[in-house]
Amino acid sequence: MSDQDTPQATPNPRTAAPSDPEPSGPRLSRRRLFGVAGAGVALAGVGAAAGYAAGSSAGSAAARDGVVAFRGDRQAGIITPAQGRLHFVALDVTTPDPAAVRRLLQRWTLAAERMTAGLETTEGGAVGGNVQAPPADTGEALGLAASSLTLTFGIGASLFAKLGLDAQRPAALADLPAFTGDKLDPARSGGDLCIQACADDPQVAVHAVRNLVRMGFGTTSVRWSQLGFGRTSSTSTAQTTPRNLFGFKDGTNNLKAEEPAELDRHVWVQPGDGPDWMAGGSYLVARRIRMHIEIWDRTSLSEQEIIVGRTKGEGAPLGRAAEFDTADFSAKGADGEPVIATEAHIRLASAESLGGVKILRRGYNFVDGTDGQGHLDAGLFFIAFVRDPATQFVPMQRALSTKDVMMEYLEHTGSAVFACPPGLGPGSYWGQALFDA
Amino acid sequence: MSDQDTPQATPNPRTAAPSDPEPSGPRLSRRRLFGVAGAGVALAGVGAAAGYAAGSSAGSAAARDGVVAFRGDRQAGIITPAQGRLHFVALDVTTPDPAAVRRLLQRWTLAAERMTAGLETTEGGAVGGNVQAPPADTGEALGLAASSLTLTFGIGASLFAKLGLDAQRPAALADLPAFTGDKLDPARSGGDLCIQACADDPQVAVHAVRNLVRMGFGTTSVRWSQLGFGRTSSTSTAQTTPRNLFGFKDGTNNLKAEEPAELDRHVWVQPGDGPDWMAGGSYLVARRIRMHIEIWDRTSLSEQEIIVGRTKGEGAPLGRAAEFDTADFSAKGADGEPVIATEAHIRLASAESLGGVKILRRGYNFVDGTDGQGHLDAGLFFIAFVRDPATQFVPMQRALSTKDVMMEYLEHTGSAVFACPPGLGPGSYWGQALFDA
């Protein structure tokens, strides 16, 4: 049935219940019905934000189950306790017009704030609008809870030249150098913008990305997209340490939300670090790391533990008993060799070996079908937030890429760096400080 | 670090806590620790099943939270209330030796039964074995709950000729005919064997598939693999109807576990339908359906509802008020036209239009990154269980592929049919009746 077959100007009686005297009746009742999905969420702030002027809704919403505050000093989705599912999308801007991008960012921000509150992109967006128009919301999250959705926004280095904003580009937002063993696919790397959607329900994360992508038609197009499950790091002391697809607990020594001084030192961009618009933000480094799980699975447990530097079961540093025991990198075994091998992953990645470098990891496991060679295409979608990629991620990855035995089982297939601005004050929108600068 | 650098014959002191007098001590304690993960599950049956002789463990396990009985008259994962996440894998057999396949199926069955009970593939498989050998279990599900994992096994038509079993091939297990608009990718179609893993935690489903794939090295290789989220049908009256990526409730009129007579008629292969080994089983039809969500999203709500034949919000048949109201295909509107359009999806797919045909749907939504054209590669991984594909799926898909306006927004990119044998009695293994026949 084509558009020509469908009446476009008048309400279609097919969509009205025969027993209902008013064509708008059933639609209104559906609207009321789905209002229930968001009924637990205070909306005064959200509605008022439509004018970019009113106060924050985050305060009241944050206290409610499954709703993470959208506005605040920091963007959500960085030190927010890592949710279970990820949909990450990198987009390219298809226009040279900064004003068009600014308008999109304004619209995105409103929709993102609503979706993190468990609502449609606009009031009644899925089924409550004009039936002769495409719905403003695609609808697949109707009836689903907010699910701790966070939407974290970032800007890639390539955007600045494209929009004539070079003067505002932070020096820290540079392309990463090539690392030993990189097998980067350009189709899985880079991007002018990114949106990281994390939630406890994958359909909620997918719905959010899909609707933001849709709003971007004509201004942005999808460059690459990655789904993930099974967070591979904790970002709060309240969380247990999850396991990666090598079967090891991953991220035991990750920075945590409960360490504000460490976060200021290692994660949050400080005033004076670069352009003002990034102060309070953080740099997101994404690496798609294919794990050759089939080869890993053929190595002995002993070899695996030596490579990692931790026991597989408990996750304790070798030579210690419990996961959170401090690794003793100076301990020697009866044979005079270090208990934690010289080239063990945890030693190479440790602050001790890297002159104090720490990062906030927030990655996810993935399985993307098959590799066409009879194996699963599986691995780790590594995400880290750092104050400066050049002084934190680069030396760490340089050490790992040249010395870490684990690299025999890994292949870095995608790479990107994004500048994630600070959090949103009342009425402000994603990237506003950059565009206003 | 290569194997040559690692002592292979003696326990490595690096893996033993210095304070522990016995090298095996810490390993045993980890084993005990992780025994906790399965501590709630009665294991007498699982252990005894190692001899292929003892009674079923399913009875006791079924009553426990998050454990679906593995053995029974029917395979689990068909009328089991649809779990939230899917990892589906199709494998090709790489040997012509039926005995090798039989041995693999025996090993798979033991591991599958244990994993559905929330356990490792073998007792102590992840960290409790010989540290100088590769672990029997890959470990990433340690500490995770059983998560309602089901593992459903199927056999493709191509297996029979490969193993010289042509005489046992059911006539019903035929390749599907080509349908109008098919754009099937051979790399996403067919397969000698399949395993459908469904669970409430994707890491549990992925762990199960990954470990079974691993056990198959030398006998099977992965042909294709599909992850899914957001079940798109209910298979029990206790479940709410979920939404597909067109934003509509999907599967309202699905067959349900609570309709045993209907299931006998439409889902379960009856004695006399074909070879004895399939009596009590079902045929699984898988179709990877790319949904052009970007185009769909540009159609009006009215058009969408006319195409589907239901309201988007409530999911009611057009002209009725509530989701589970019976569709009135004869009702006419004030304009004399049918309230539910002649070519509406729900009319074309209805038992009324298809001479009584019904199917059990059990599909999942998917997003597989991007299509390289700036769009998300998203859709529905359609799974249906039927008594006979030729008389149920084929006429339904023929009607839909030629008349359903929704086809303008769909692209079938993968296709496969598998014969899923009946459930497992005590001590039996996947496919045993076929190999014994």
XYZ file of C-alpha atoms in Angstrom, chain B:
437
model
C 55.025 -15.159 26.158
C 55.008 -18.337 24.107
C 54.355 -21.852 25.296
C 58.090 -22.450 25.231
C 58.594 -19.929 27.979
C 56.138 -21.565 30.270
C 56.738 -24.655 32.344
C 54.166 -27.176 31.235
C 54.904 -30.156 33.436
C 55.040 -28.879 36.982
C 52.747 -26.629 38.986
C 53.866 -23.051 38.694
C 54.640 -21.413 42.008
C 53.369 -18.088 40.666
C 49.858 -19.374 40.842
C 50.073 -20.504 44.452
C 49.674 -18.119 47.353
C 52.993 -18.013 49.225
C 51.232 -18.472 52.511
C 49.608 -21.685 51.392
C 51.653 -24.803 52.055
C 50.025 -26.829 49.306
C 49.995 -25.707 45.676
C 46.535 -27.148 45.219
C 45.179 -25.249 48.181
C 44.195 -21.943 46.594
C 42.766 -23.704 43.591
C 40.551 -25.852 45.761
C 39.364 -22.837 47.642
C 38.414 -21.094 44.380
C 36.583 -24.187 43.396
C 34.660 -24.066 46.616
C 34.065 -20.407 46.134
C 32.575 -20.868 42.711
C 30.671 -23.887 43.826
C 28.467 -21.268 45.447
C 27.223 -20.190 42.043
C 25.576 -23.541 41.565
C 24.908 -24.292 45.196
C 21.190 -23.799 44.822
C 20.911 -26.425 42.132
C 20.425 -30.099 42.819
C 23.192 -31.892 41.008
C 22.627 -35.556 41.667
C 21.020 -36.015 38.289
C 23.590 -33.968 36.424
C 26.498 -35.898 37.858
C 24.862 -39.243 37.291
C 23.996 -38.370 33.730
C 27.675 -38.565 32.912
C 27.148 -42.275 32.427
C 24.178 -41.697 30.112
C 22.219 -43.933 32.438
C 20.846 -42.093 35.399
C 17.574 -40.303 35.938
C 16.601 -36.817 34.923
C 17.812 -33.836 36.831
C 15.223 -31.628 35.279
C 12.442 -32.331 37.705
C 14.160 -30.952 40.758
C 16.008 -28.209 38.947
C 12.933 -26.902 37.195
C 11.387 -25.708 40.397
C 14.324 -23.490 41.257
C 14.631 -19.872 40.315
C 16.137 -19.292 36.950
C 16.661 -22.929 36.010
C 14.606 -24.342 33.151
C 14.404 -28.141 33.045
C 16.772 -29.507 30.403
C 15.194 -32.943 30.010
C 11.561 -33.759 29.377
C 9.133 -34.740 26.640
C 9.926 -31.590 24.665
C 13.107 -29.660 24.186
C 13.278 -26.536 26.300
C 13.378 -23.211 24.486
C 10.316 -23.809 22.339
C 7.285 -23.254 24.545
C 9.433 -22.064 27.450
C 8.340 -18.489 28.223
C 10.529 -16.513 25.839
C 13.599 -15.194 27.626
C 14.971 -11.745 26.943
C 18.175 -12.538 25.028
C 19.237 -14.812 22.200
C 22.471 -16.187 20.843
C 21.748 -18.429 17.878
C 24.482 -20.320 16.077
C 24.405 -22.447 12.922
C 27.295 -24.853 12.485
C 28.639 -26.966 9.679
C 29.989 -30.430 10.303
C 33.550 -30.707 9.015
C 33.844 -34.501 9.120
C 31.999 -37.220 7.172
C 32.259 -39.547 10.188
C 28.916 -40.047 11.964
C 30.699 -41.516 14.980
C 32.624 -38.295 15.503
C 29.404 -36.297 15.360
C 27.737 -38.695 17.742
C 30.578 -38.301 20.234
C 30.308 -34.544 20.002
C 26.558 -34.664 20.584
C 27.123 -36.760 23.683
C 29.642 -34.261 25.030
C 27.461 -31.316 24.054
C 24.480 -32.754 25.868
C 26.336 -33.183 29.129
C 27.738 -29.672 28.954
C 24.411 -28.185 27.908
C 22.596 -29.826 30.785
C 25.140 -28.511 33.250
C 25.112 -24.984 31.817
C 21.331 -24.737 31.921
C 21.644 -25.587 35.617
C 23.951 -22.612 36.085
C 27.134 -24.696 36.202
C 30.388 -24.865 34.315
C 30.629 -27.266 31.360
C 32.335 -29.792 33.625
C 32.794 -29.997 37.379
C 35.419 -27.402 38.263
C 35.888 -26.767 34.569
C 36.861 -23.126 34.743
C 39.466 -23.030 37.507
C 39.337 -26.358 39.312
C 41.292 -28.606 36.960
C 44.906 -29.195 36.064
C 46.530 -25.793 35.878
C 48.838 -27.020 33.121
C 45.887 -27.813 30.849
C 43.494 -25.445 29.119
C 40.437 -24.998 31.314
C 37.435 -27.052 30.243
C 35.138 -24.059 30.776
C 35.977 -20.595 29.507
C 34.917 -18.966 32.757
C 33.024 -15.825 31.785
C 29.790 -17.118 33.349
C 31.376 -17.799 36.757
C 29.242 -16.157 39.353
C 26.313 -15.553 37.000
C 22.934 -17.150 37.679
C 21.388 -19.825 35.465
C 19.310 -16.977 33.991
C 16.660 -19.308 32.555
C 19.140 -20.545 29.971
C 17.706 -22.957 27.428
C 19.703 -24.678 24.701
C 17.652 -25.996 21.818
C 19.262 -28.283 19.278
C 18.367 -28.670 15.612
C 19.549 -30.525 12.528
C 19.679 -29.054 9.035
C 18.850 -30.869 5.825
C 22.453 -30.707 4.649
C 23.645 -32.953 7.474
C 21.952 -36.086 6.206
C 23.812 -36.479 2.921
C 27.063 -35.476 4.593
C 26.821 -38.313 7.093
C 25.097 -40.899 4.894
C 21.840 -40.612 6.812
C 19.577 -39.823 3.863
C 17.108 -42.540 4.740
C 16.331 -40.746 7.998
C 15.835 -37.303 6.519
C 12.276 -36.105 7.061
C 10.461 -34.980 3.935
C 9.371 -31.944 5.926
C 13.015 -30.866 6.298
C 13.293 -29.424 2.805
C 14.852 -26.209 1.618
C 12.341 -23.388 1.548
C 11.227 -22.183 -1.869
C 12.370 -18.766 -3.024
C 9.994 -16.018 -1.950
C 9.357 -12.748 -3.722
C 11.873 -10.185 -2.581
C 14.289 -12.624 -0.918
C 17.811 -11.236 -0.713
C 19.362 -14.139 1.087
C 23.032 -14.106 1.991
C 24.447 -17.646 1.858
C 26.764 -16.692 4.716
C 23.683 -16.070 6.886
C 21.681 -19.087 5.701
C 21.554 -22.831 6.153
C 23.752 -24.957 8.368
C 24.135 -28.622 9.306
C 23.278 -28.041 12.960
C 21.920 -25.241 15.099
C 21.900 -24.320 18.733
C 19.458 -21.720 19.990
C 20.597 -20.288 23.313
C 18.049 -18.134 25.126
C 18.592 -16.603 28.553
C 17.763 -13.566 30.594
C 21.469 -12.623 30.684
C 23.240 -12.341 27.322
C 26.577 -13.287 28.828
C 25.081 -16.613 29.918
C 23.753 -17.300 26.406
C 27.043 -16.270 24.800
C 29.036 -18.381 27.248
C 26.946 -21.429 26.413
C 27.283 -21.049 22.650
C 30.969 -20.219 22.872
C 31.719 -23.313 24.948
C 29.702 -25.623 22.705
C 31.382 -24.141 19.628
C 34.722 -24.698 21.286
C 33.926 -28.333 22.057
C 33.110 -28.763 18.383
C 36.557 -27.791 17.061
C 37.631 -30.478 14.616
C 34.055 -31.658 14.128
C 32.068 -28.480 13.511
C 32.740 -24.876 12.571
C 30.570 -21.802 12.956
C 28.574 -21.034 9.811
C 26.709 -18.035 11.153
C 25.693 -16.571 14.455
C 23.088 -14.061 15.524
C 22.573 -12.187 18.759
C 19.169 -10.833 19.631
C 17.528 -8.806 22.351
C 13.967 -7.837 23.080
C 11.984 -10.996 22.394
C 9.355 -10.194 19.807
C 6.747 -12.712 20.856
C 5.214 -14.102 23.978
C 5.002 -17.859 24.263
C 2.995 -17.880 27.471
C -0.172 -16.140 28.576
C 1.818 -15.007 31.610
C 3.927 -12.691 29.446
C 3.148 -9.250 28.120
C 3.454 -8.728 24.382
C 6.742 -7.062 23.489
C 7.372 -4.601 20.662
C 9.371 -5.030 17.488
C 11.540 -2.310 15.946
C 8.569 -0.962 13.993
C 7.291 0.001 17.459
C 4.311 -2.364 17.327
C 3.360 -5.116 19.726
C 4.299 -8.315 17.961
C 2.871 -11.775 18.397
C -0.354 -10.969 20.228
C -2.077 -13.947 18.647
C 0.933 -16.220 19.001
C 0.349 -19.805 20.051
C 0.930 -20.161 23.760
C 2.297 -22.842 26.064
C -1.122 -22.959 27.717
C -2.779 -24.359 24.545
C -1.593 -27.978 24.418
C -4.142 -29.112 21.835
C -3.176 -26.266 19.508
C 0.493 -27.031 20.005
C -0.092 -30.680 19.108
C -1.836 -29.564 15.978
C 0.530 -26.805 14.844
C 3.909 -27.177 16.592
C 4.716 -30.725 17.676
C 5.503 -33.340 15.054
C 3.054 -36.185 15.531
C 3.755 -39.919 15.229
C 3.360 -40.845 11.583
C 4.251 -37.368 10.313
C 7.670 -38.658 9.247
C 10.548 -40.664 10.661
C 10.030 -41.837 14.214
C 13.007 -39.941 15.563
C 11.226 -36.620 14.971
C 7.929 -37.507 16.669
C 7.471 -35.007 19.479
C 9.911 -32.584 17.926
C 9.329 -29.441 15.885
C 10.761 -27.641 12.870
C 12.528 -24.377 13.480
C 12.317 -21.781 10.692
C 14.791 -18.908 11.059
C 14.665 -15.787 8.898
C 16.939 -12.810 9.371
C 14.703 -9.916 8.409
C 16.414 -6.579 7.956
C 13.927 -3.837 8.746
C 14.356 -0.556 6.899
C 13.467 1.368 10.003
C 14.502 4.689 8.515
C 11.870 4.399 5.779
C 9.236 3.045 8.130
C 9.858 5.981 10.442
C 8.885 8.362 7.642
C 5.407 6.878 7.213
C 2.439 8.321 9.044
C 1.011 6.689 12.125
C -2.199 6.073 10.201
C -0.336 4.351 7.379
C 1.648 2.240 9.840
C -1.519 1.127 11.589
C -3.240 0.332 8.294
C -0.262 -1.753 7.178
C -0.158 -3.702 10.431
C -3.907 -3.819 11.020
C -3.548 -2.900 14.675
C -3.279 0.299 16.657
C 0.264 1.131 17.614
C -0.344 2.081 21.217
C -2.713 -0.512 22.587
C -2.093 -3.068 19.867
C -5.824 -3.581 19.352
C -7.082 -4.894 16.007
C -8.342 -1.872 14.075
C -11.950 -1.242 14.985
C -11.607 -2.879 18.384
C -10.536 -1.448 21.732
C -8.140 -3.858 23.415
C -5.087 -5.862 22.362
C -6.611 -9.281 22.827
C -9.981 -8.442 21.268
C -10.691 -10.676 18.302
C -10.008 -9.045 14.970
C -13.187 -8.573 12.932
C -11.997 -9.077 9.367
C -15.510 -8.608 7.979
C -16.184 -5.223 9.557
C -16.581 -2.265 7.166
C -16.115 1.386 7.935
C -18.410 4.235 7.076
C -16.721 4.417 3.664
C -17.675 0.803 2.922
C -14.041 -0.289 3.010
C -12.823 -3.008 5.362
C -11.799 -1.618 8.759
C -8.823 -3.978 8.613
C -7.389 -3.491 5.135
C -7.455 -6.352 2.649
C -3.684 -6.448 2.656
C -3.102 -5.700 6.344
C -0.363 -7.807 7.879
C -2.555 -9.351 10.554
C -5.179 -10.351 7.984
C -2.667 -11.968 5.618
C -0.971 -13.804 8.475
C -4.205 -14.856 10.152
C -5.428 -18.418 10.448
C -8.656 -17.205 8.817
C -6.801 -16.209 5.652
C -4.502 -19.211 5.607
C -6.931 -22.079 5.996
C -6.277 -22.472 9.692
C -2.482 -22.195 9.674
C -0.884 -21.120 12.951
C 2.747 -20.997 14.001
C 4.651 -20.535 17.247
C 6.819 -17.436 16.892
C 9.859 -16.950 19.106
C 11.967 -14.242 17.464
C 14.189 -11.425 18.676
C 15.063 -7.892 17.658
C 18.606 -7.266 16.520
C 20.951 -4.408 15.696
C 24.146 -5.525 13.953
C 26.057 -2.268 13.693
C 25.641 -0.333 10.486
C 24.942 -1.114 6.857
C 27.755 1.105 5.614
C 25.184 3.483 4.125
C 24.721 5.635 7.191
C 21.937 3.495 8.654
C 21.646 0.998 11.464
C 21.570 -2.636 10.357
C 18.530 -3.526 12.436
C 15.631 -5.889 12.221
C 13.905 -8.998 13.426
C 15.533 -12.370 13.728
C 12.374 -14.350 13.078
C 12.176 -17.799 14.633
C 9.100 -19.981 14.304
C 8.411 -23.522 15.436
C 6.010 -25.507 13.256
C 4.898 -29.058 12.717
C 5.533 -28.794 8.979
C 7.217 -25.835 7.274
C 5.724 -26.681 3.871
C 2.117 -26.436 5.003
C 2.540 -23.663 7.594
C 5.439 -21.300 7.074
C 5.553 -21.547 3.287
C 1.945 -20.527 2.558
C 2.141 -17.781 5.182
C 5.358 -16.352 3.802
C 4.111 -16.708 0.244
C 1.067 -14.616 1.125
C 3.105 -12.053 3.009
C 5.886 -11.799 0.435
C 3.472 -11.104 -2.401
C 0.724 -9.052 -0.731
C 1.935 -7.575 2.552
C 2.632 -3.849 2.176
C 5.026 -4.220 5.100
C 7.377 -6.035 2.705
C 8.271 -2.622 1.282
C 10.117 -2.058 4.554
C 11.641 -5.520 4.943
C 14.439 -7.509 3.398
C 14.929 -11.185 4.175
C 18.703 -11.594 4.355
C 19.046 -15.017 5.958
C 17.062 -18.248 6.018
C 17.372 -21.697 7.537
C 15.236 -24.655 8.596
C 16.221 -27.131 11.283
C 14.599 -30.284 12.615
C 14.527 -30.058 16.401
C 14.120 -33.546 17.853
C 11.837 -34.222 20.808
C 12.989 -33.740 24.377
C 15.592 -35.844 26.081
C 14.780 -38.752 28.347
C 17.087 -39.762 31.167
C 20.582 -40.452 29.911
C 19.864 -39.686 26.272
C 21.690 -37.128 24.165
C 20.899 -34.673 21.396
C 20.039 -36.482 18.179
C 20.433 -39.947 19.681
C 17.243 -41.318 18.164
C 18.444 -40.271 14.712
C 21.853 -41.854 15.098
C 20.365 -45.017 16.627
C 17.722 -45.309 13.903
